[in-house]
Amino acid sequence: MTDQSHSIRSICVYCGSRPGSDPSHMAAGRALGKEIADYGLRLIYGGGTKGIMGAVASGTLSNGGQVTGIIPEFLIDMEATRHSLGQLNELIVTPDMHARKHTMFERSDAFVALPGGIGTLEEIIEIMTWAQLGRHEKPMIFANINGFWDPMMELLRHMTDEGFIHTAHRVQPLVIDTIEEIIPAIMAQAAEVASDRDGEEAVISKL
């Protein structure tokens, strides 16, 4: 672990509540959960105990990590089982999806999107939108398992070329193919942002 880890204490993972058709996606979920635990970080996620969501939580818990699940009441029986939810270190039940997403954002220092469906896409895109609007500078990662996010990256390039991502410098998610490289990349980006911010403050203080 690098000495920049103090700036990253929790990682939010967005991913599918289903396993998907490629077994490597579930394996990636378990592997990322283990990495989060090994680095002594807390997993923040949508509370589901099925599919890739369950794999990430299980990977973290089984390796001694801490897990916070955040789930709306109406999704408990759809994306989880009440028994499995009882195994989480912390469970936050929200009244609706909006409260869930806001709480996940507030609790997290970085965001990782594993393979998933429309919900996963919507969540990471909202975080990117907030970055574009200057609301945060937290690291954003696409875990590009077997090229899963390649079409998304092509769409983002197309949007940029067409002039619709007008502050592209704020929307620069990292695209990483290997699970083991994700947390070191998050640590490095967080340290770079902190260094840039310290430099700006030093300049301002001399004015």
XYZ file of N, CA, C and O in Angstrom:
828
model
N 0.845 -1.202 0.000
C 0.000 0.000 0.000
C 0.878 1.248 0.000
O 1.917 1.294 0.652
N 0.450 2.255 -0.746
C 1.232 3.473 -0.835
C 0.887 4.426 0.288
O -0.128 4.297 0.963
N 1.734 5.432 0.489
C 1.512 6.353 1.587
C 0.426 7.376 1.294
O 0.114 8.200 2.129
N -0.173 7.327 0.079
C -1.263 8.237 -0.225
C -2.607 7.687 0.243
O -3.638 8.319 0.070
N -2.610 6.495 0.848
C -3.868 5.825 1.142
C -4.735 6.593 2.136
O -5.928 6.342 2.229
N -4.129 7.536 2.897
C -4.906 8.256 3.892
C -6.038 9.069 3.259
O -7.032 9.361 3.906
N -5.899 9.438 1.980
C -6.920 10.252 1.331
C -8.068 9.419 0.783
O -9.103 9.949 0.416
N -7.896 8.117 0.699
C -8.936 7.209 0.231
C -9.245 6.218 1.345
O -8.403 5.415 1.725
N -10.449 6.314 1.861
C -10.859 5.414 2.944
C -11.992 4.481 2.526
O -12.193 3.444 3.150
N -12.716 4.864 1.507
C -13.851 4.046 1.074
C -13.985 4.104 -0.433
O -13.679 5.124 -1.062
N -14.438 3.004 -1.001
C -14.622 2.922 -2.449
C -16.042 2.454 -2.740
O -16.499 1.427 -2.223
N -16.728 3.220 -3.560
C -18.066 2.854 -4.000
C -17.951 1.991 -5.254
O -17.235 2.339 -6.195
N -18.649 0.866 -5.263
C -18.640 -0.015 -6.425
C -20.059 -0.111 -6.983
O -21.002 -0.471 -6.274
N -20.187 0.242 -8.255
C -21.434 0.074 -8.988
C -21.309 -1.185 -9.838
O -20.290 -1.369 -10.529
N -22.318 -2.036 -9.838
C -22.233 -3.258 -10.631
C -23.600 -3.916 -10.711
O -24.556 -3.479 -10.067
N -23.687 -4.966 -11.481
C -24.957 -5.624 -11.727
C -25.468 -6.431 -10.541
O -24.689 -7.038 -9.798
N -26.779 -6.470 -10.383
C -27.400 -7.321 -9.372
C -27.643 -8.727 -9.921
O -28.177 -9.595 -9.233
N -27.222 -8.944 -11.162
C -27.266 -10.258 -11.792
C -25.837 -10.668 -12.127
O -24.954 -9.812 -12.272
N -25.578 -11.957 -12.311
C -24.202 -12.401 -12.582
C -23.726 -12.138 -14.004
O -22.523 -12.092 -14.252
N -24.652 -11.934 -14.939
C -24.239 -11.765 -16.326
C -23.882 -13.100 -16.955
O -23.848 -14.137 -16.290
N -23.585 -13.074 -18.225
C -23.320 -14.322 -18.955
C -21.853 -14.723 -18.974
O -21.522 -15.858 -19.321
N -20.964 -13.801 -18.593
C -19.528 -14.079 -18.597
C -19.076 -14.347 -17.162
O -19.126 -13.447 -16.316
N -18.618 -15.563 -16.861
C -18.193 -15.896 -15.493
C -17.077 -14.999 -14.953
O -16.939 -14.849 -13.736
N -16.315 -14.389 -15.851
C -15.215 -13.546 -15.400
C -15.720 -12.294 -14.678
O -14.994 -11.683 -13.894
N -16.972 -11.914 -14.920
C -17.515 -10.737 -14.253
C -17.740 -11.000 -12.760
O -17.441 -10.142 -11.927
N -18.249 -12.166 -12.425
C -18.409 -12.530 -11.022
C -17.045 -12.670 -10.354
O -16.851 -12.233 -9.212
N -16.104 -13.270 -11.063
C -14.750 -13.433 -10.519
C -14.123 -12.073 -10.263
O -13.430 -11.870 -9.249
N -14.359 -11.133 -11.168
C -13.822 -9.781 -10.998
C -14.428 -9.108 -9.773
O -13.747 -8.393 -9.034
N -15.720 -9.339 -9.543
C -16.373 -8.782 -8.366
C -15.738 -9.295 -7.082
O -15.426 -8.514 -6.171
N -15.544 -10.601 -7.004
C -14.921 -11.175 -5.809
C -13.495 -10.666 -5.628
O -13.063 -10.350 -4.511
N -12.763 -10.553 -6.737
C -11.372 -10.101 -6.675
C -11.279 -8.648 -6.222
O -10.403 -8.293 -5.413
N -12.190 -7.804 -6.712
C -12.168 -6.402 -6.295
C -12.521 -6.288 -4.814
O -11.922 -5.492 -4.079
N -13.474 -7.083 -4.356
C -13.819 -7.081 -2.939
C -12.617 -7.443 -2.082
O -12.370 -6.820 -1.037
N -11.862 -8.441 -2.515
C -10.655 -8.841 -1.779
C -9.633 -7.720 -1.764
O -8.990 -7.453 -0.733
N -9.456 -7.059 -2.901
C -8.503 -5.946 -2.966
C -8.895 -4.830 -2.003
O -8.052 -4.260 -1.303
N -10.177 -4.517 -1.948
C -10.657 -3.465 -1.046
C -10.344 -3.836 0.402
O -9.867 -3.005 1.192
N -10.576 -5.093 0.753
C -10.276 -5.553 2.113
C -8.777 -5.527 2.384
O -8.333 -5.077 3.452
N -7.991 -5.984 1.427
C -6.541 -6.052 1.616
C -5.930 -4.671 1.821
O -4.914 -4.530 2.528
N -6.514 -3.660 1.208
C -6.001 -2.301 1.364
C -6.564 -1.603 2.603
O -6.262 -0.441 2.852
N -7.391 -2.314 3.352
C -7.960 -1.731 4.554
C -8.995 -0.657 4.291
O -9.205 0.238 5.121
N -9.668 -0.750 3.150
C -10.676 0.236 2.774
C -12.075 -0.309 3.049
O -12.255 -1.507 3.275
N -13.049 0.558 3.027
C -14.441 0.157 3.222
C -15.160 0.125 1.876
O -15.028 1.049 1.072
N -15.909 -0.925 1.645
C -16.752 -1.021 0.455
C -18.078 -0.305 0.717
O -18.757 -0.575 1.706
N -18.411 0.612 -0.170
C -19.725 1.240 -0.186
C -20.425 0.736 -1.446
O -19.897 0.872 -2.549
N -21.589 0.151 -1.293
C -22.253 -0.380 -2.491
C -23.764 -0.403 -2.268
O -24.255 -0.041 -1.201
N -24.485 -0.836 -3.280
C -25.932 -0.730 -3.283
C -26.691 -1.704 -2.428
O -27.921 -1.746 -2.496
N -25.996 -2.521 -1.637
C -26.659 -3.383 -0.680
C -27.146 -4.719 -1.196
O -27.575 -5.567 -0.411
N -27.101 -4.930 -2.503
C -27.569 -6.195 -3.050
C -26.674 -7.352 -2.646
O -25.462 -7.191 -2.498
N -27.257 -8.521 -2.460
C -26.468 -9.700 -2.103
C -26.533 -10.769 -3.192
O -26.135 -11.903 -2.978
N -27.027 -10.365 -4.358
C -27.103 -11.276 -5.492
C -26.212 -10.761 -6.618
O -25.820 -9.600 -6.642
N -25.903 -11.636 -7.571
C -25.135 -11.233 -8.743
C -23.753 -10.699 -8.403
O -23.125 -11.095 -7.407
N -23.280 -9.783 -9.238
C -21.946 -9.224 -9.036
C -21.904 -8.395 -7.754
O -20.880 -8.352 -7.063
N -23.013 -7.747 -7.401
C -23.069 -6.995 -6.145
C -22.757 -7.911 -4.968
O -21.963 -7.566 -4.082
N -23.366 -9.075 -4.951
C -23.108 -10.033 -3.883
C -21.684 -10.528 -3.893
O -21.085 -10.759 -2.831
N -21.108 -10.692 -5.092
C -19.728 -11.171 -5.206
C -18.742 -10.174 -4.613
O -17.795 -10.553 -3.918
N -18.962 -8.880 -4.874
C -18.073 -7.852 -4.327
C -18.159 -7.831 -2.809
O -17.136 -7.809 -2.102
N -19.385 -7.838 -2.286
C -19.567 -7.814 -0.836
C -18.956 -9.046 -0.187
O -18.266 -8.947 0.841
N -19.184 -10.204 -0.778
C -18.641 -11.444 -0.238
C -17.114 -11.432 -0.263
O -16.464 -11.858 0.700
N -16.553 -10.924 -1.370
C -15.096 -10.855 -1.477
C -14.479 -9.965 -0.421
O -13.387 -10.233 0.088
N -15.182 -8.890 -0.077
C -14.691 -7.984 0.966
C -14.842 -8.603 2.345
O -13.887 -8.665 3.136
N -16.027 -9.095 2.664
C -16.309 -9.644 3.988
C -15.462 -10.873 4.295
O -14.944 -11.018 5.415
N -15.308 -11.759 3.315
C -14.581 -13.002 3.558
C -13.090 -12.776 3.749
O -12.374 -13.676 4.202
N -12.618 -11.577 3.429
C -11.212 -11.241 3.628
C -11.017 -10.208 4.744
O -9.987 -9.535 4.807
N -12.029 -10.104 5.599
C -11.908 -9.261 6.778
C -12.176 -7.792 6.560
O -11.856 -6.966 7.428
N -12.774 -7.431 5.427
C -13.041 -6.030 5.132
C -14.360 -5.547 5.694
O -15.176 -6.331 6.180
N -14.556 -4.241 5.615
C -15.765 -3.599 6.115
C -16.681 -3.240 4.941
O -16.213 -2.719 3.925
N -17.977 -3.477 5.113
C -18.932 -3.258 4.026
C -20.121 -2.446 4.518
O -20.740 -2.780 5.533
N -20.437 -1.405 3.787
C -21.649 -0.628 4.012
C -22.581 -0.818 2.822
O -22.207 -0.494 1.691
N -23.753 -1.356 3.070
C -24.749 -1.515 2.022
C -25.804 -0.433 2.143
O -26.269 -0.138 3.246
N -26.177 0.169 1.026
C -27.168 1.242 1.018
C -28.251 0.861 0.011
O -27.986 0.778 -1.194
N -29.451 0.626 0.508
C -30.489 0.071 -0.358
C -31.855 0.656 -0.008
O -32.164 0.865 1.166
N -32.670 0.961 -1.015
C -34.038 1.415 -0.732
C -34.895 0.245 -0.233
O -34.677 -0.899 -0.638
N -35.860 0.543 0.582
C -36.707 -0.496 1.152
C -37.335 -1.370 0.074
O -37.374 -2.602 0.194
N -37.808 -0.759 -1.024
C -38.546 -1.524 -2.026
C -37.677 -2.510 -2.807
O -38.197 -3.406 -3.473
N -36.342 -2.364 -2.713
C -35.453 -3.262 -3.451
C -34.904 -4.403 -2.606
O -34.246 -5.298 -3.137
N -35.172 -4.387 -1.321
C -34.557 -5.384 -0.435
C -34.842 -6.809 -0.890
O -33.943 -7.646 -0.986
N -36.082 -7.116 -1.187
C -36.424 -8.485 -1.562
C -36.152 -8.788 -3.038
O -36.229 -9.943 -3.455
N -35.813 -7.755 -3.816
C -35.497 -7.956 -5.230
C -34.008 -8.190 -5.441
O -33.605 -9.054 -6.220
N -33.168 -7.414 -4.762
C -31.725 -7.471 -4.988
C -30.976 -8.155 -3.854
O -29.756 -8.296 -3.924
N -31.683 -8.557 -2.803
C -31.001 -9.136 -1.644
C -31.924 -10.100 -0.916
O -33.095 -10.271 -1.270
N -31.372 -10.739 0.104
C -32.179 -11.489 1.060
C -31.931 -10.845 2.418
O -30.828 -10.362 2.702
N -32.937 -10.806 3.245
C -32.804 -10.135 4.532
C -31.767 -10.826 5.415
O -31.069 -10.184 6.193
N -31.622 -12.144 5.267
C -30.604 -12.858 6.038
C -29.204 -12.404 5.626
O -28.351 -12.130 6.479
N -28.969 -12.316 4.319
C -27.641 -11.910 3.839
C -27.321 -10.471 4.225
O -26.171 -10.142 4.530
N -28.329 -9.616 4.207
C -28.105 -8.224 4.591
C -27.635 -8.118 6.039
O -26.893 -7.214 6.403
N -28.054 -9.075 6.853
C -27.657 -9.069 8.253
C -26.178 -9.325 8.455
O -25.645 -9.078 9.544
N -25.487 -9.801 7.417
C -24.055 -10.086 7.514
C -23.196 -8.865 7.204
O -21.982 -8.891 7.441
N -23.803 -7.808 6.692
C -23.037 -6.601 6.387
C -22.650 -5.887 7.678
O -23.343 -5.980 8.686
N -21.535 -5.155 7.638
C -21.112 -4.400 8.819
C -22.047 -3.226 9.104
O -22.254 -2.843 10.248
N -22.593 -2.659 8.031
C -23.504 -1.531 8.177
C -24.530 -1.589 7.061
O -24.184 -1.812 5.902
N -25.782 -1.396 7.415
C -26.859 -1.376 6.427
C -27.645 -0.085 6.592
O -28.103 0.246 7.688
N -27.775 0.643 5.485
C -28.558 1.875 5.484
C -29.728 1.671 4.529
O -29.531 1.420 3.337
N -30.937 1.750 5.050
C -32.140 1.604 4.222
C -32.684 2.998 3.950
O -32.985 3.760 4.871
N -32.781 3.340 2.669
C -33.229 4.674 2.268
C -34.683 4.631 1.784
O -35.178 3.569 1.384
N -35.335 5.786 1.775
C -36.733 5.809 1.324
C -36.894 5.661 -0.183
O -37.951 5.237 -0.670
N -35.858 6.025 -0.943
C -35.976 5.964 -2.401
C -34.592 5.911 -3.044
O -33.560 5.956 -2.366
N -34.577 5.827 -4.378
C -33.325 5.717 -5.127
C -32.491 6.983 -5.028
O -31.259 6.927 -4.976
N -33.139 8.133 -5.008
C -32.400 9.393 -4.946
C -31.600 9.499 -3.654
O -30.423 9.878 -3.656
N -32.227 9.134 -2.548
C -31.530 9.165 -1.266
C -30.403 8.142 -1.243
O -29.329 8.399 -0.683
N -30.639 6.994 -1.869
C -29.592 5.963 -1.932
C -28.357 6.501 -2.655
O -27.245 6.385 -2.146
N -28.553 7.063 -3.822
C -27.418 7.530 -4.614
C -26.679 8.673 -3.931
O -25.444 8.737 -3.958
N -27.427 9.582 -3.298
C -26.785 10.703 -2.613
C -25.962 10.202 -1.423
O -24.834 10.666 -1.194
N -26.509 9.244 -0.688
C -25.786 8.704 0.461
C -24.531 7.962 0.019
O -23.472 8.079 0.649
N -24.628 7.206 -1.061
C -23.456 6.503 -1.590
C -22.366 7.490 -1.994
O -21.181 7.287 -1.715
N -22.774 8.585 -2.617
C -21.802 9.600 -3.013
C -21.124 10.214 -1.794
O -19.904 10.349 -1.746
N -21.911 10.586 -0.790
C -21.370 11.241 0.395
C -20.425 10.328 1.160
O -19.449 10.794 1.752
N -20.683 9.041 1.156
C -19.890 8.088 1.933
C -18.622 7.632 1.212
O -17.794 6.942 1.808
N -18.468 7.978 -0.057
C -17.409 7.376 -0.875
C -16.328 8.366 -1.273
O -16.604 9.539 -1.540
N -15.094 7.859 -1.343
C -13.953 8.662 -1.778
C -13.562 8.389 -3.223
O -12.740 9.115 -3.795
N -14.101 7.337 -3.815
C -13.808 6.983 -5.206
C -14.916 6.066 -5.705
O -15.670 5.490 -4.906
N -15.012 5.932 -7.033
C -16.102 5.173 -7.635
C -15.561 4.224 -8.693
O -14.755 4.619 -9.543
N -16.020 2.978 -8.640
C -15.612 1.963 -9.618
C -16.861 1.354 -10.228
O -17.785 0.942 -9.507
N -16.906 1.279 -11.551
C -18.014 0.631 -12.252
C -17.541 -0.699 -12.815
O -16.725 -0.740 -13.741
N -18.033 -1.779 -12.245
C -17.845 -3.110 -12.802
C -18.944 -3.340 -13.846
O -19.843 -2.506 -13.989
N -18.911 -4.443 -14.575
C -19.990 -4.713 -15.526
C -21.362 -4.711 -14.856
O -21.511 -5.107 -13.697
N -22.346 -4.242 -15.578
C -23.710 -4.191 -15.068
C -24.649 -3.709 -16.157
O -24.256 -3.561 -17.320
N -25.874 -3.422 -15.769
C -26.887 -3.016 -16.730
C -27.199 -1.536 -16.679
O -26.339 -0.704 -16.368
N -28.456 -1.204 -16.959
C -28.873 0.189 -17.053
C -28.653 0.940 -15.740
O -28.211 2.084 -15.730
N -28.959 0.283 -14.620
C -28.785 0.936 -13.329
C -27.336 1.285 -13.049
O -27.032 2.387 -12.569
N -26.444 0.355 -13.360
C -25.008 0.596 -13.169
C -24.546 1.757 -14.036
O -23.815 2.649 -13.577
N -24.987 1.749 -15.281
C -24.612 2.816 -16.211
C -25.130 4.169 -15.717
O -24.392 5.165 -15.711
N -26.374 4.195 -15.281
C -26.965 5.443 -14.814
C -26.213 5.998 -13.612
O -25.978 7.205 -13.498
N -25.792 5.120 -12.709
C -25.099 5.565 -11.494
C -23.744 6.178 -11.802
O -23.402 7.268 -11.305
N -22.936 5.515 -12.617
C -21.602 6.048 -12.900
C -21.692 7.293 -13.784
O -20.906 8.235 -13.633
N -22.671 7.359 -14.668
C -22.835 8.541 -15.512
C -23.234 9.747 -14.669
O -22.793 10.876 -14.904
N -24.074 9.531 -13.655
C -24.451 10.644 -12.781
C -23.223 11.187 -12.050
O -23.060 12.405 -11.925
N -22.357 10.293 -11.591
C -21.128 10.725 -10.914
C -20.248 11.508 -11.872
O -19.638 12.532 -11.507
N -20.176 11.074 -13.132
C -19.402 11.795 -14.142
C -20.020 13.162 -14.420
O -19.306 14.144 -14.632
N -21.353 13.228 -14.415
C -22.044 14.499 -14.637
C -21.701 15.480 -13.527
O -21.418 16.656 -13.782
N -21.713 15.010 -12.295
C -21.374 15.883 -11.170
C -19.926 16.358 -11.261
O -19.622 17.492 -10.901
N -19.051 15.495 -11.758
C -17.650 15.908 -11.954
C -17.571 16.991 -13.028
O -16.839 17.979 -12.881
N -18.323 16.809 -14.109
C -18.318 17.796 -15.189
C -18.793 19.160 -14.697
O -18.306 20.206 -15.136
N -19.719 19.138 -13.749
C -20.262 20.383 -13.194
C -19.400 20.941 -12.061
O -19.757 21.949 -11.447
N -18.287 20.282 -11.787
C -17.366 20.782 -10.774
C -17.778 20.498 -9.349
O -17.297 21.137 -8.419
N -18.652 19.491 -9.149
C -19.133 19.192 -7.800
C -18.194 18.270 -7.030
O -18.315 18.137 -5.811
N -17.289 17.589 -7.706
C -16.331 16.744 -6.990
C -15.137 16.460 -7.899
O -15.179 16.685 -9.115
N -14.053 15.963 -7.273
C -12.854 15.556 -8.002
C -12.438 14.143 -7.600
O -11.272 13.780 -7.653
N -13.400 13.354 -7.178
C -13.107 11.997 -6.723
C -12.787 11.097 -7.918
O -13.381 11.236 -8.987
N -11.841 10.160 -7.749
C -11.495 9.248 -8.851
C -12.689 8.436 -9.323
O -13.508 7.994 -8.516
N -12.757 8.241 -10.636
C -13.816 7.447 -11.263
C -13.152 6.404 -12.156
O -12.316 6.747 -13.001
N -13.537 5.152 -11.975
C -12.885 4.054 -12.688
C -13.905 3.193 -13.416
O -14.931 2.811 -12.833
N -13.630 2.871 -14.677
C -14.368 1.832 -15.373
C -13.506 0.573 -15.339
O -12.419 0.549 -15.922
N -13.977 -0.455 -14.640
C -13.274 -1.743 -14.620
C -13.658 -2.478 -15.899
O -14.720 -3.103 -15.984
N -12.795 -2.381 -16.876
C -13.119 -2.813 -18.237
C -12.832 -4.300 -18.438
O -11.972 -4.688 -19.238
N -13.563 -5.140 -17.717
C -13.350 -6.583 -17.744
C -13.713 -7.148 -19.112
O -14.845 -7.011 -19.575
N -12.723 -7.753 -19.761
C -12.931 -8.325 -21.099
C -13.532 -7.317 -22.074
O -14.338 -7.673 -22.941
N -13.143 -6.044 -21.924
C -13.596 -5.011 -22.851
C -15.057 -4.626 -22.692
O -15.639 -4.010 -23.604
N -15.653 -4.941 -21.535
C -17.090 -4.702 -21.348
C -17.478 -3.249 -21.623
O -18.526 -2.981 -22.214
N -16.650 -2.301 -21.188
C -17.004 -0.887 -21.317
C -16.492 -0.241 -22.602
O -16.629 0.972 -22.773
N -15.925 -0.989 -23.508
C -15.407 -0.405 -24.753
C -16.472 0.393 -25.518
O -16.182 1.507 -25.991
N -17.685 -0.134 -25.673
C -18.705 0.671 -26.381
C -19.005 1.986 -25.681
O -19.266 3.003 -26.331
N -18.948 1.991 -24.353
C -19.185 3.213 -23.595
C -18.088 4.228 -23.855
O -18.346 5.432 -24.013
N -16.862 3.769 -23.897
C -15.740 4.673 -24.154
C -15.834 5.283 -25.552
O -15.521 6.460 -25.755
N -16.295 4.495 -26.500
C -16.466 4.994 -27.864
C -17.562 6.065 -27.898
O -17.429 7.085 -28.585
N -18.639 5.840 -27.144
C -19.718 6.825 -27.086
C -19.222 8.131 -26.456
O -19.550 9.224 -26.941
N -18.443 8.044 -25.410
C -17.902 9.249 -24.767
C -16.996 10.025 -25.726
O -17.040 11.261 -25.774
N -16.181 9.288 -26.480
C -15.324 9.959 -27.483
C -16.187 10.657 -28.530
O -15.881 11.780 -28.950
N -17.254 9.984 -28.957
C -18.155 10.565 -29.950
C -18.807 11.835 -29.404
O -18.895 12.850 -30.102
N -19.271 11.801 -28.154
C -19.876 12.978 -27.537
C -18.887 14.139 -27.448
O -19.247 15.293 -27.694
N -17.655 13.806 -27.105
C -16.617 14.845 -27.016
C -16.347 15.450 -28.389
O -16.281 16.667 -28.553
N -16.197 14.586 -29.407
C -15.930 15.055 -30.772
C -17.066 15.925 -31.296
O -16.837 16.863 -32.070
N -18.287 15.626 -30.872
C -19.447 16.383 -31.317
C -19.672 17.655 -30.499
O -20.621 18.410 -30.748
N -18.799 17.893 -29.524
C -18.844 19.137 -28.767
C -19.836 19.184 -27.630
O -20.208 20.266 -27.168
N -20.253 18.011 -27.127
C -21.240 17.993 -26.064
C -20.646 17.820 -24.672
O -21.337 18.022 -23.680
N -19.397 17.399 -24.593
C -18.736 17.327 -23.286
C -17.780 18.503 -23.242
O -16.602 18.405 -23.574
N -18.307 19.660 -22.841
C -17.585 20.916 -22.985
C -16.514 21.118 -21.924
O -15.653 21.973 -22.069
N -16.582 20.336 -20.851
C -15.531 20.413 -19.838
C -14.907 19.027 -19.693
O -14.891 18.428 -18.623
N -14.387 18.533 -20.802
C -13.858 17.167 -20.841
C -12.718 16.959 -19.858
O -12.486 15.842 -19.390
N -12.003 18.045 -19.515
C -10.895 17.908 -18.571
C -11.381 17.487 -17.186
O -10.608 16.953 -16.389
N -12.657 17.716 -16.895
C -13.213 17.304 -15.603
C -13.799 15.901 -15.654
O -14.095 15.314 -14.621
N -14.015 15.394 -16.847
C -14.626 14.074 -17.010
C -13.595 13.143 -17.621
O -13.598 12.878 -18.817
N -12.694 12.662 -16.784
C -11.622 11.801 -17.253
C -11.564 10.529 -16.415
O -10.636 10.323 -15.629
N -12.567 9.682 -16.562
C -12.526 8.422 -15.819
C -11.381 7.556 -16.309
O -11.028 7.581 -17.494
N -10.795 6.822 -15.391
C -9.747 5.883 -15.766
C -10.396 4.597 -16.265
O -11.409 4.154 -15.731
N -9.828 4.022 -17.292
C -10.329 2.759 -17.832
C -9.246 1.713 -17.587
O -8.156 1.794 -18.148
N -9.537 0.760 -16.721
C -8.525 -0.195 -16.277
C -9.021 -1.619 -16.512
O -10.147 -1.975 -16.141
N -8.181 -2.423 -17.139
C -8.580 -3.776 -17.522
C -8.345 -4.807 -16.428
O -8.974 -5.869 -16.434
N -7.426 -4.525 -15.511
C -7.010 -5.511 -14.510
C -7.413 -5.071 -13.108
O -7.099 -3.954 -12.691
N -8.076 -5.937 -12.391
C -8.571 -5.606 -11.058
C -7.449 -5.140 -10.134
O -7.603 -4.164 -9.388
N -6.317 -5.796 -10.191
C -5.217 -5.476 -9.280
C -4.650 -4.081 -9.487
O -3.962 -3.554 -8.597
N -4.927 -3.473 -10.625
C -4.401 -2.140 -10.907
C -5.340 -1.018 -10.461
O -4.961 0.155 -10.456
N -6.557 -1.376 -10.065
C -7.573 -0.354 -9.801
C -7.256 0.494 -8.579
O -7.218 1.734 -8.659
N -7.024 -0.127 -7.441
C -6.810 0.664 -6.225
C -5.514 1.471 -6.280
O -5.519 2.657 -5.911
N -4.399 0.913 -6.759
C -3.206 1.758 -6.914
C -3.456 2.972 -7.804
O -2.960 4.068 -7.526
N -4.253 2.801 -8.862
C -4.561 3.930 -9.751
C -5.413 4.968 -9.024
O -5.221 6.181 -9.198
N -6.354 4.508 -8.208
C -7.173 5.429 -7.415
C -6.300 6.227 -6.457
O -6.434 7.452 -6.332
N -5.401 5.540 -5.762
C -4.508 6.202 -4.809
C -3.652 7.258 -5.515
O -3.482 8.375 -5.021
N -3.123 6.893 -6.677
C -2.251 7.809 -7.411
C -3.022 9.038 -7.877
O -2.528 10.170 -7.779
N -4.238 8.840 -8.388
C -5.014 9.987 -8.859
C -5.423 10.890 -7.703
O -5.381 12.126 -7.825
N -5.809 10.299 -6.586
C -6.189 11.098 -5.421
C -5.011 11.927 -4.933
O -5.164 13.094 -4.556
N -3.814 11.336 -4.948
C -2.624 12.058 -4.515
C -2.304 13.206 -5.470
O -1.893 14.288 -5.044
N -2.515 12.972 -6.766
C -2.262 14.013 -7.762
C -3.223 15.184 -7.589
O -2.810 16.349 -7.642
N -4.483 14.891 -7.350
C -5.476 15.948 -7.131
C -5.129 16.751 -5.890
O -5.188 17.986 -5.877
N -4.748 16.044 -4.819
C -4.396 16.720 -3.568
C -3.171 17.606 -3.762
O -3.109 18.727 -3.243
N -2.200 17.119 -4.537
C -0.990 17.892 -4.797
C -1.298 19.144 -5.602
O -0.787 20.238 -5.306
N -2.150 19.006 -6.615
C -2.544 20.162 -7.435
C -3.272 21.195 -6.585
O -3.046 22.398 -6.726
N -4.139 20.705 -5.691
C -4.900 21.613 -4.837
C -3.966 22.357 -3.876
O -4.118 23.563 -3.660
N -2.992 21.640 -3.321
C -2.028 22.275 -2.414
C -1.213 23.335 -3.145
O -0.925 24.408 -2.605
N -0.875 23.028 -4.415
C -0.113 23.987 -5.208
C -0.904 25.242 -5.491
O -0.371 26.353 -5.422
N -2.190 25.064 -5.817
C -3.046 26.226 -6.072
C -3.182 27.081 -4.825
O -3.148 28.311 -4.889
N -3.355 26.451 -3.674
C -3.504 27.204 -2.422
C -2.232 27.954 -2.080
O -2.287 29.079 -1.570
N -1.087 27.336 -2.400
C 0.180 28.006 -2.119
C 0.342 29.256 -2.980
O 0.823 30.300 -2.517
N -0.067 29.151 -4.256
C 0.016 30.296 -5.158
C -0.899 31.417 -4.680
O -0.532 32.584 -4.644
N -2.146 31.027 -4.327
C -3.125 32.019 -3.870
C -2.626 32.732 -2.611
O -2.800 33.952 -2.460
N -1.993 31.999 -1.715
C -1.536 32.587 -0.471
C -0.449 33.638 -0.674
O -0.229 34.497 0.158
N 0.235 33.569 -1.828
C 1.311 34.519 -2.120
C 0.809 35.766 -2.842
O 1.563 36.727 -3.049
N -0.448 35.742 -3.263
C -0.984 36.884 -4.005
C -1.275 38.063 -3.085
O -1.581 37.883 -1.935
